[in-house]
Every structure is written in structure tokens, then in C-alpha cells.
Coordinates of C-alpha atoms in Angstrom, one line a residue:
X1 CA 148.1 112.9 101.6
X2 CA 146.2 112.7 104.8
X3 CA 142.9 110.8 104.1
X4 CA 140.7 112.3 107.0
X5 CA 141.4 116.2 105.3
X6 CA 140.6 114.6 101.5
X7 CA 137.6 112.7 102.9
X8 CA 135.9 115.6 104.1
X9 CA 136.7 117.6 101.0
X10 CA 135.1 115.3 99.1
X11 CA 131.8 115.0 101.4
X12 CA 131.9 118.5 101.5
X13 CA 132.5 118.6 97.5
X14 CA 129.6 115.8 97.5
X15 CA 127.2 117.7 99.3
X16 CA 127.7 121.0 97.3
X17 CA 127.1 119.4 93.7
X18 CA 123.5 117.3 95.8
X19 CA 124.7 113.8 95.3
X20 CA 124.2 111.0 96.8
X21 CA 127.1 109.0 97.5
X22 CA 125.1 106.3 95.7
X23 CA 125.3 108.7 93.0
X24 CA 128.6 109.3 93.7
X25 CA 129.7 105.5 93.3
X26 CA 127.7 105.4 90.1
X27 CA 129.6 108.1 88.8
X28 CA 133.0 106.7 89.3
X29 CA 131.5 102.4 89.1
X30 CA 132.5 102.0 93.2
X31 CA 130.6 100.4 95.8
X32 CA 128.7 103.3 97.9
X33 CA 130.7 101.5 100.6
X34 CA 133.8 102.8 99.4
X35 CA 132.4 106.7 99.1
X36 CA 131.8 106.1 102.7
X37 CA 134.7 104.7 103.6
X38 CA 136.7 107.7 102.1
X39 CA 134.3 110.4 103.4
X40 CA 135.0 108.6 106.9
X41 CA 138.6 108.7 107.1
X42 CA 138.9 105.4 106.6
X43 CA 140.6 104.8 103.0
X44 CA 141.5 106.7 100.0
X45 CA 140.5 106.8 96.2
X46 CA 143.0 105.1 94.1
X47 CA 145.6 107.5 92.5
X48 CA 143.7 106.5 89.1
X49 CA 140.4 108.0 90.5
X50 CA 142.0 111.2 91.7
X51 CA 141.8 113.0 88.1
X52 CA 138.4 111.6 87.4
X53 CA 137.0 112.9 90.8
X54 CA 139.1 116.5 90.4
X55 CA 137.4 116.7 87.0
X56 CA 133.7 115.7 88.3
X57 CA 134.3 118.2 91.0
X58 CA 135.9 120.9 89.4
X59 CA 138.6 121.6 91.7
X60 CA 142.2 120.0 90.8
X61 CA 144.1 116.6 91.6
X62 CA 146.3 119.0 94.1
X63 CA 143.8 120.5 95.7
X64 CA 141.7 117.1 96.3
X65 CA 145.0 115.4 98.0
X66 CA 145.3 118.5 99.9
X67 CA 141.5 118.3 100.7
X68 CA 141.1 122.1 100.9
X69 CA 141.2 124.9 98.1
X70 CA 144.2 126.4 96.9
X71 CA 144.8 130.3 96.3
X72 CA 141.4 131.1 98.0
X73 CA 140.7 133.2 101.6
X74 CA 141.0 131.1 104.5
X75 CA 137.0 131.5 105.8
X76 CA 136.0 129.7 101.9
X77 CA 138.8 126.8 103.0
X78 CA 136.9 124.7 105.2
X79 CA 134.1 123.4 103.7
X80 CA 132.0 124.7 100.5
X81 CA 127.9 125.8 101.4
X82 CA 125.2 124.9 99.3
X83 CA 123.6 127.6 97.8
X84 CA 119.8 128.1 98.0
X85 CA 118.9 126.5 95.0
X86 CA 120.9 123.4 96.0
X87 CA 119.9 123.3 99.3
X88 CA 116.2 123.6 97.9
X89 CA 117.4 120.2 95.3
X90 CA 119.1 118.2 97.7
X91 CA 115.9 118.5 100.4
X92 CA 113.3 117.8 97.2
X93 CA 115.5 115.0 96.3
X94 CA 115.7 113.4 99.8
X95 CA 112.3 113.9 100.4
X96 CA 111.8 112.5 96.7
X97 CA 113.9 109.2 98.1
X98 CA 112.5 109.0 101.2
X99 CA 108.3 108.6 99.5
X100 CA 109.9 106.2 97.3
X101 CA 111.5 104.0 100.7
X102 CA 108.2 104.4 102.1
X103 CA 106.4 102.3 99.1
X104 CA 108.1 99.7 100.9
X105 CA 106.0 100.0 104.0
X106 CA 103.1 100.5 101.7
X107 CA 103.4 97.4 99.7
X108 CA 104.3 95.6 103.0
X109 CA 100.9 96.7 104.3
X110 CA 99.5 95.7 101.1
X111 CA 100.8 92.7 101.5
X112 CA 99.7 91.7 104.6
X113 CA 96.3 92.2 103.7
X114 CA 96.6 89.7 100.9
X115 CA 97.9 87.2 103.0
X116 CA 95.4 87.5 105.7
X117 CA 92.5 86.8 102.6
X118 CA 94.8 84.1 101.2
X119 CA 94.6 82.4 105.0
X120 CA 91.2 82.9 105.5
X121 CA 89.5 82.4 102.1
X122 CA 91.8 79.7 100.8
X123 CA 92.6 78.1 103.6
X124 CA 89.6 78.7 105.6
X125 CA 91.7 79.7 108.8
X126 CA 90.9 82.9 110.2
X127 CA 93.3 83.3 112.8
X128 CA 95.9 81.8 110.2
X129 CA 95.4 84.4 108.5
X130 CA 94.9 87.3 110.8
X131 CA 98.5 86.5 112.4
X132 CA 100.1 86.0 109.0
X133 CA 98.9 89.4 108.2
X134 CA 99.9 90.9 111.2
X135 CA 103.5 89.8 110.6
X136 CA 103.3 92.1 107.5
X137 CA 101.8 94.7 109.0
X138 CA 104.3 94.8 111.7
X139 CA 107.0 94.6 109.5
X140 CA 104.9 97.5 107.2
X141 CA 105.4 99.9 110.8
X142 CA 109.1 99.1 111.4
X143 CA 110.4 99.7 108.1
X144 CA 108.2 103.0 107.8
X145 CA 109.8 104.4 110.9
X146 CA 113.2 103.5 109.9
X147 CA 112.9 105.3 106.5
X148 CA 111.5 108.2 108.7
X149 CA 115.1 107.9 110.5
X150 CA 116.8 107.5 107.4
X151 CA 115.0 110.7 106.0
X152 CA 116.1 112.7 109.5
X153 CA 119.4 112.2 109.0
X154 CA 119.6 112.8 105.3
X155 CA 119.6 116.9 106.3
X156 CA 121.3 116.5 109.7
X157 CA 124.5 118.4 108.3
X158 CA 124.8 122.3 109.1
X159 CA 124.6 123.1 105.8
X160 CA 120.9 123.2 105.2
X161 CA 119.5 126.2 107.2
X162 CA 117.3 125.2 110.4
X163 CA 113.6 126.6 108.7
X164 CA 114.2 124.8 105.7
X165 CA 115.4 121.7 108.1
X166 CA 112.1 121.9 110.2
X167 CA 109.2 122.1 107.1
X168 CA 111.4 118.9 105.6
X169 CA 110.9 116.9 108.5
X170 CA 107.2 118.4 109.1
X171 CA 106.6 117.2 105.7
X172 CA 108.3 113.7 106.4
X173 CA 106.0 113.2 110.0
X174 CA 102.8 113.8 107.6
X175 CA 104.2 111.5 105.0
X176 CA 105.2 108.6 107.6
X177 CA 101.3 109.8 109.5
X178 CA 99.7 108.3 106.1
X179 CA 101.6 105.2 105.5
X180 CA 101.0 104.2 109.5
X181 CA 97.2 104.9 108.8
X182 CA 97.1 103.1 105.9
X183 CA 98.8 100.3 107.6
X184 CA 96.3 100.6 110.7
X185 CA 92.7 100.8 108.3
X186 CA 94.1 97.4 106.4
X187 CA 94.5 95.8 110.5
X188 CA 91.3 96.7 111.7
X189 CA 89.6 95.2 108.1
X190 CA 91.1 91.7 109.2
X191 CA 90.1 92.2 112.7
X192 CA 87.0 90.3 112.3
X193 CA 88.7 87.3 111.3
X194 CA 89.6 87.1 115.5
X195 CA 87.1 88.6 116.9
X196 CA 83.7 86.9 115.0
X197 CA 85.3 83.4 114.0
X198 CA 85.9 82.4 117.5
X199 CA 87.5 78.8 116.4
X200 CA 91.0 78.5 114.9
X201 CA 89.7 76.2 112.6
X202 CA 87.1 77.7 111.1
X203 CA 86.9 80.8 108.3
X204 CA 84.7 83.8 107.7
X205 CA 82.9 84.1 104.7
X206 CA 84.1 87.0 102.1
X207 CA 80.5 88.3 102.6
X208 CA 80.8 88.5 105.9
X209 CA 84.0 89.8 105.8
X210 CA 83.4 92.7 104.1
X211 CA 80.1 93.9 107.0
X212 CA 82.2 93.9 109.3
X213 CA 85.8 94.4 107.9
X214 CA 84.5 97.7 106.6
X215 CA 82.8 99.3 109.6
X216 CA 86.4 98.0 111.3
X217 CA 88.1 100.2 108.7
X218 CA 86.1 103.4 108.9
X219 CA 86.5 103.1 112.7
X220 CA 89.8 103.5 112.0
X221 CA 89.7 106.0 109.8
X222 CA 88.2 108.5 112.3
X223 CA 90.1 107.3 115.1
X224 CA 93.4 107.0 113.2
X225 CA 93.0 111.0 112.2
X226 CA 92.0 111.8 116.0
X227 CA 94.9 110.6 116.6
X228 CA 97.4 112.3 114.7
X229 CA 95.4 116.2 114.8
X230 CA 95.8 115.7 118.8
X231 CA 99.4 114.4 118.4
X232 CA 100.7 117.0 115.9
X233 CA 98.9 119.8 117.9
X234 CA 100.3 118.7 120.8
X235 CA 104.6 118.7 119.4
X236 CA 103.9 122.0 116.9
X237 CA 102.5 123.6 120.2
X238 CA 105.8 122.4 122.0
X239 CA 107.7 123.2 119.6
X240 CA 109.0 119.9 118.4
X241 CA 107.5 119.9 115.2
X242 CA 107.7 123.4 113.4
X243 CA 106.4 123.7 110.0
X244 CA 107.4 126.7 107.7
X245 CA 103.8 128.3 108.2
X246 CA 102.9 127.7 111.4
X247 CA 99.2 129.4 110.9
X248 CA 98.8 126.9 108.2
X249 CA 100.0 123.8 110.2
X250 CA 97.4 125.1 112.7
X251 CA 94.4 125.5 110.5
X252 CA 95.3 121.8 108.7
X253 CA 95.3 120.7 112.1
X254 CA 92.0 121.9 113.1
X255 CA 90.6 121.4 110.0
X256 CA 91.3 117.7 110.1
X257 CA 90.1 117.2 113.5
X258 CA 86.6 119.2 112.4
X259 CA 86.1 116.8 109.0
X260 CA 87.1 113.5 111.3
X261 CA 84.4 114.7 114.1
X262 CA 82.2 115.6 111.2
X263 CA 82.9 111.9 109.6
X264 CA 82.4 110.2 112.8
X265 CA 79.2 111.6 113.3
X266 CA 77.8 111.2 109.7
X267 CA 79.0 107.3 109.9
X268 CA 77.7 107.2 113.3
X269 CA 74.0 108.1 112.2
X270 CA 74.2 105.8 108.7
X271 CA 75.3 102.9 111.2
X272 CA 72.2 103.6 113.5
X273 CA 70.4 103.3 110.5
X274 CA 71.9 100.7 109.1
X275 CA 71.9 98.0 111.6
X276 CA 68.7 99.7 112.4
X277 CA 67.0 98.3 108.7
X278 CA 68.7 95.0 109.6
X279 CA 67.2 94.6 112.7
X280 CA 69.9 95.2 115.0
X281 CA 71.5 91.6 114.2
X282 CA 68.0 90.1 115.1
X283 CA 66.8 87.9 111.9
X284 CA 63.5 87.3 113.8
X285 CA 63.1 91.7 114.0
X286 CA 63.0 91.8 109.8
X287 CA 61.6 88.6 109.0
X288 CA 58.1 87.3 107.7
X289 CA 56.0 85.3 110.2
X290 CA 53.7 83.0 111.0
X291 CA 51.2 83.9 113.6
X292 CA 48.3 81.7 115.5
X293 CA 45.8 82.9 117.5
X294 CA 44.9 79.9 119.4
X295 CA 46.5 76.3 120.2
X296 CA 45.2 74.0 118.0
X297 CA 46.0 75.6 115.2
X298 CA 49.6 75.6 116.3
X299 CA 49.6 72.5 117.2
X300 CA 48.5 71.5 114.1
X301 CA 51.4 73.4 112.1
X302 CA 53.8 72.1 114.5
X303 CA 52.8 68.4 114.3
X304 CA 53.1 68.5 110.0
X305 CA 55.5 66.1 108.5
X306 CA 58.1 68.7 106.8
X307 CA 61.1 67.9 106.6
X308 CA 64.2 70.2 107.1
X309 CA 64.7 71.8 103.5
X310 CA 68.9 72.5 102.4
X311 CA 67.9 74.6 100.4
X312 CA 66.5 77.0 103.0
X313 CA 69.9 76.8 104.6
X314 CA 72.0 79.8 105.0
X315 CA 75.5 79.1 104.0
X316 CA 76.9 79.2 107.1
X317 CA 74.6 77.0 108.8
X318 CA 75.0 73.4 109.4
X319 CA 73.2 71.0 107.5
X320 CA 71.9 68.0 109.5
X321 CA 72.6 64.7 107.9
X322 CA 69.6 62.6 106.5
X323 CA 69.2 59.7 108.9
X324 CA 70.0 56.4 107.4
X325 CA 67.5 53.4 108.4
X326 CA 65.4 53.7 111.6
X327 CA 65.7 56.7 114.0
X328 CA 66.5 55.7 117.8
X329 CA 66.3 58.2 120.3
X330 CA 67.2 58.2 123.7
X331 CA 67.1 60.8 126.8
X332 CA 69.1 62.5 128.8
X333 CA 70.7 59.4 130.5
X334 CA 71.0 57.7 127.4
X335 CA 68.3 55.0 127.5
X336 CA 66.2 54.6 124.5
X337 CA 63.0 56.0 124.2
X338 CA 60.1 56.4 121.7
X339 CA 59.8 58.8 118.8
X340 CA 56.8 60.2 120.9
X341 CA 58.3 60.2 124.1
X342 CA 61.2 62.5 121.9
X343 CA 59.4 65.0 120.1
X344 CA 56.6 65.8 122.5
X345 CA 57.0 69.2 123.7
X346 CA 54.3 71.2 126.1
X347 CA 53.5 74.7 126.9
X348 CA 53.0 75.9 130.4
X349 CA 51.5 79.0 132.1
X350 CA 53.3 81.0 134.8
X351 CA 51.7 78.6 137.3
X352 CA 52.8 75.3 135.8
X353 CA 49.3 74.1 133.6
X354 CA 49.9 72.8 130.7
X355 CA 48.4 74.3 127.7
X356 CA 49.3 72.4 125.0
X357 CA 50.6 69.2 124.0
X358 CA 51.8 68.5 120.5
X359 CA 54.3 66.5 118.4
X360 CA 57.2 68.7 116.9
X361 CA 57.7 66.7 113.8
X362 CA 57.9 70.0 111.5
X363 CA 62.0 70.2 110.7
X364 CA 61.6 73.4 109.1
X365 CA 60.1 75.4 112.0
X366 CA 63.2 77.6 113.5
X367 CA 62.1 79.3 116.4
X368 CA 59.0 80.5 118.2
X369 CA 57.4 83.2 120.8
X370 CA 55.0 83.6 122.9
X371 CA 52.9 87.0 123.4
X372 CA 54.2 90.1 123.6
X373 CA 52.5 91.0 127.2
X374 CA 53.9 89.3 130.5
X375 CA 51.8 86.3 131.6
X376 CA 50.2 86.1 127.7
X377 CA 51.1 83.1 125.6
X378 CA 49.0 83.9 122.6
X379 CA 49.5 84.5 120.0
X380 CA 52.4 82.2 118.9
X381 CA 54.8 83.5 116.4
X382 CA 56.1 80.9 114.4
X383 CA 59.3 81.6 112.6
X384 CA 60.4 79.0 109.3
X385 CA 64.0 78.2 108.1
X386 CA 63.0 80.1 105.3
X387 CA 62.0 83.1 106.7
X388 CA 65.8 82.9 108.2
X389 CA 67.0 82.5 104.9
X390 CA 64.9 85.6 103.7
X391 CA 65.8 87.7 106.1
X392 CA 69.8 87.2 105.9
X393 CA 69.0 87.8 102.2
X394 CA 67.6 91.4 103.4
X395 CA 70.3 91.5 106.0
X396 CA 73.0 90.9 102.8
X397 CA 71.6 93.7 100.8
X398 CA 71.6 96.1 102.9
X399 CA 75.3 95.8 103.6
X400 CA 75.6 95.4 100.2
X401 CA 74.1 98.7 100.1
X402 CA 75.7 100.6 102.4
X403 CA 78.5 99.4 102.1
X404 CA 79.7 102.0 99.3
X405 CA 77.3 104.8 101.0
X406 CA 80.0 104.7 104.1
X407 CA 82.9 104.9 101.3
X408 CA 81.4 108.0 100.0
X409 CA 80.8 109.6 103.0
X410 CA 84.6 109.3 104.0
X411 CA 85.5 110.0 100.4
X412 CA 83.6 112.9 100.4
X413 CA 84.9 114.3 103.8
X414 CA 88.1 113.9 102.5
X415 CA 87.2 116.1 99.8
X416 CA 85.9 118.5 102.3
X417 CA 89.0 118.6 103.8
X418 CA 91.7 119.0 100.9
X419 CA 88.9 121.8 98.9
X420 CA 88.9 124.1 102.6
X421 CA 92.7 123.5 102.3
X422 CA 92.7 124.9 98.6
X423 CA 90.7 127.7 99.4
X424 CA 92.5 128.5 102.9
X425 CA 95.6 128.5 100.0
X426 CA 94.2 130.8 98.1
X427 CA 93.2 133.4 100.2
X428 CA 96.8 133.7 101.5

């Protein structure tokens, strides 16, 4: 009995019935390990296995010591083919195992999303979370790309013909193509919590989030499917990648790089808009205002005794405490000075004359300007803590708003897409 002959017979025998040698083991309650182990060379069934294997194959206990067929020609000895239909089984069922390996990387991305909210919104540690999710997502890439790997050399035997080889492996580079994109939208969403936070010890509000984790995402979106038309273009056009309808791989191609131009200039012109209705990021450019037309009327406003109001407060902004006892002030070198001496304030001309002189006692005052024309100082635009509060209310609701109109829009140019597909389908 020489192992390496029976070992290959029953690979060969293996193959031609489109099991798995998982499947194998669970047929005859051995470790995979061992299937491999035979089919290597390495070891032998037990004689009590021989029958059982013989019977599952259909061959007899002879002919599987042997490891080649009895009373047949010479050119049928070697190894049995898979027939078309088999071929056809064993490729769905690999590709069938291979979608179900990628979940993995799927949930892995998944995962690492959650755990990047869990760090920032529970722990109120953006960049805790960003590189907690990061360590997910990375792990998300590498286990997609092995079970890419895994999927290639499922059909690497020359018993599947080469066509059928290619469109499999076509079909596995789109597959793998999604799961990396979905992994690389979910990254640029927790983006923000790194690039906006700027303190390691701070968090981003879910609100805020979400204006600026989504545009992240869409970005992606479009760049993430520039990508991959110019990259698949480029290998089907060398030939590395070679799809059983090439015309059809081409107009896919092109038709994805048309809807993700399309896409990026539809999102492009709701952004404009967008950040246009929310002032470009500029409270003051969407907010009510107070404006006076000459200086003692400012003055007047400005010297009121209004305290700051909390409740005007965004929720991101600091809340000054309320001063306990007397106030003490003091300059810049840290001697002590009046409450007049502290909240006098002036307003000069270009040359240096003063203007006005006034007490700034009113807390809730946020910011002012001056004219609009060069060398102009009235009229004084005065703007409140609540105004600033109104206006990030505004600011809210309109990303509230568009929020879902940018998820339609790349919703509904992926419906373009796959309904131009259809009908391309059709036609042939």
C-alpha cells in the first residue's frame, strides 16, 4: 500500500464528488487534518475506514489501496475530471464559502465602528476611540485579503478549465472590492473624531459626529469607487483580471465610473448649498443682530447689567463659573486693579482717536463689528449669546436636513447604476 498513490486517489476522488475535505472528515467523524494528511502523503486511513471510504466513493477497497482504477484504459487511470456540472458546483460552492469568510471582515468592520462610538460617546475619548476602531478595521482588511487568498487557491487545481477559473476570481476581486469599501466608508465616518477634537481628552458630540462623519463617508464613497473602476480597468486591460464577458466587465466599469463622477458632482453642488444655508461655518453669517447707528446708543447696550445666561449656552461651550464673594481683578502683570480700570474698553479710528469709551458689563454680548466700508466704524453690529445659540440651532437643522438628502442621492445613484446594468442585461 503506498500512501502517496492512495492519497492522491482519494484527493482526486474528493474533488470529483465536490467536497470539501471538511466535508470529507464529517463524512467519516475525522479531523480535516487527517484528510489532509492522507491527501499529502503523509499518513493513511485506518484499514477500518478503507470500506467506508470505497463505499462513499464508489470505487472498491482494492482499488483505493492501489490508488488507481482497476480494469479501466490507462489515460482514465490517473486522476478522475470533473464534469461540467461539477465543476460549475464546486466553483458556486467555493465562492458560496468564500461570501460567507468574508462576513468576517464585514462584522470586523462593523465592529470597529462600534467601538470607536463606545470610545467616544461613553468614554468621551475621541482619539480612544478612533484608534480602537482602527485596530478593527485593520484587522477587517487583513482577514478580507486572506479569505481572497484562501478563495484563489480553492480552484488552483487543473481540473477546473481556465475561463471558468478567471470569471470565479473576477467575481471574488468584486466581492473582496465591497467588503474593503465598506471597511474604508465606516473609517472615514470616525475620521472626525482626530481631525475636529484636537485634545485626547476630550469627545465629539453625536450631533456633531454625524455633520461631519457623514460628508467623511460620502467622500469615500466616490473616491473609494474611483478607485476601483481605474484599478480594474487598468488589470482587465492587462489582462490580469479577465472576466467571462469581457464587453460586460468593460461597460460595468465605465458605468461605475460615470454614476461615481455623476455622484460626486451632485454631492458636490448639495454641499455648496449646504454649508452655503449654514453660513459657511460662520454663526455670525446666519444669525439675528443687533445694529446701532451711533455710539451712545452702544454704549449704552454695552454698559447694561446682564448677566451671562446658561441657558443661552451651546452645549459645547463652556460655562463660566458664578463668582463667589467680591470680584478682584488684576492686569497683565498681575497687580490688582479696579472693576473700572477692567472692563473699560475704547474704540479708536485708523489714526488713533478715541471714539468711545464705555463699561462692558453686558455678559451676554458675544461678539461685535464695525462697518462694512474700510475706515467706517458705524454702524456697530452687536451679536448676543443667544443669537449664537439660534443660529447653531439653524446650523443643526440643516444638517439634520441634509443629512438624508446626501443618503438619497448616493442611494439613488446606486440605483442608477444596477437598473443601466439590468437593462445592458437585457438587451444582450
Amino acid at each position: 500500500m503506498e500512501s502517496n498513490a492512495m492519497g492522491a486517489f482519494i484527493a482526486a476522488l474528493r474533488k470529483t464528488a465536490g467536497l470539501t475535505q471538511k466535508e470529507l472528515a464529517d463524512k467519516l467523524h475525522v479531523s480535516d487534518k487527517s484528510i489532509s494528511r492522507w491527501e499529502r502523503g503523509e499518513g493513511a486511513p485506518d484499514l477500518s475506514l478503507i470500506p467506508v471510504i470505497a463505499e462513499l466513493f464508489g470505487v472498491t477497497s482494492d482499488e483505493l489501496l492501489r490508488g488507481r482504477r482497476q480494469n479501466v484504459p490507462s489515460s482514465e487511470q490517473e486522476e478522475p475530471s470533473l464534469s461540467p456540472k461539477l465543476r460549475q458546483r464546486v466553483l458556486a460552492a467555493s465562492f458560496s464559502r468564500y461570501k460567507s469568510r468574508s462576513a468576517i471582515a464585514a462584522g470586523l468592520s462593523g465592529c470597529g465602528l462600534l467601538a470607536a462610538l463606545t470610545g467616544n460617546l461613553a468614554f468621551l475619548r475621541a482619539y480612544l476611540g478612533f484608534f480602537a476602531g482602527a485596530v478593527f478595521f485593520l484587522a477587517a482588511v487583513i482577514t478580507q485579503l486572506i479569505c481572497l487568498n484562501s478563495a484563489f487557491l480553492a480552484v488552483s487545481g487543473e481540473e477546473f478549465q481556465q475561463p471558468q477559473v478567471d470569471d470565479y476570481r473576477y467575481r471574488c476581486v468584486l466581492w473582496a472590492e465591497g467588503i474593503l469599501g465598506l471597511t474604508a466608508v465606516l473609517f472615514a465616518f470616525t475620521l472626525p473624531l482626530v481631525l475636529l477634537t484636537g485634545d485626547a481628552y476630550l469627545g465629539l458630540s453625536g450631533d456633531s459626529l454625524m455633520a461631519y462623519g457623514l460628508p467623511f463617508s460620502l467622500a469615500a464613497v466616490i473616491f473609494w469607487c474611483c478607485v476601483v473602476w481605474l484599478v480594474n480597468h487598468q488589470l482587465i486591460r492587462n489582462g490580469r483580471l479577465r472576466p467571462c464577458n469581457p464587453e460586460q466587465a468593460r461597460y460595468r466599469s465605465s458605468l461605475k465610473g460615470w454614476c461615481a463622477a455623476g455622484l460626486a458632482v451632485l454631492l458636490t453642488v448639495t454641499g455648496f448649498v449646504h454649508q452655503g444655508l449654514k453660513g459657511f461655518g460662520d454663526p455670525t453669517l446666519i444669525s439675528e443682530k443687533i445694529v446701532f447707528e451711533d455710539f451712545d446708543s452702544f454704549k449704552e447696550f454695552m454698559e447694561q447689567d446682564i448677566p451671562w445666561d446658561p441657558s443661552d449656552t451651546a452645549a459645547d461651550q463652556a460655562v463660566p463659573p458664578a463668582p463667589v464673594g467680591p470680584v478682584q481683578y488684576y492686569d497683565e502683570s498681575g497687580n490688582p486693579i479696579t472693576e473700572e480700570e477692567a472692563l473699560t474698553e475704547t474704540i479708536t479710528d485708523n489714526q488713533g482717536n478715541i471714539l468711545c469709551t464705555f463699561l462692558r458689563r453686558n455678559q451676554s454680548v458675544w461678539s461685535w463689528k464695525y462697518g462694512h466700508l474700510d475706515g467706517e466704524i458705524l454702524p456697530i453690529t452687536v451679536y448676543t449669546q443667544q443669537h449664537l445659540e439660534q443660529a447653531r440651532r439653524r446650523m443643526a437643522l440643516m444638517d439634520q436636513v441634509f443629512g438624508p438628502i446626501y443618503c438619497l442621492e448616493t442611494v439613488g445613484a446606486v440605483f442608477v447604476y444596477f437598473r443601466l446594468r439590468q437593462k445592458k442585461r437585457t438587451k444582450v
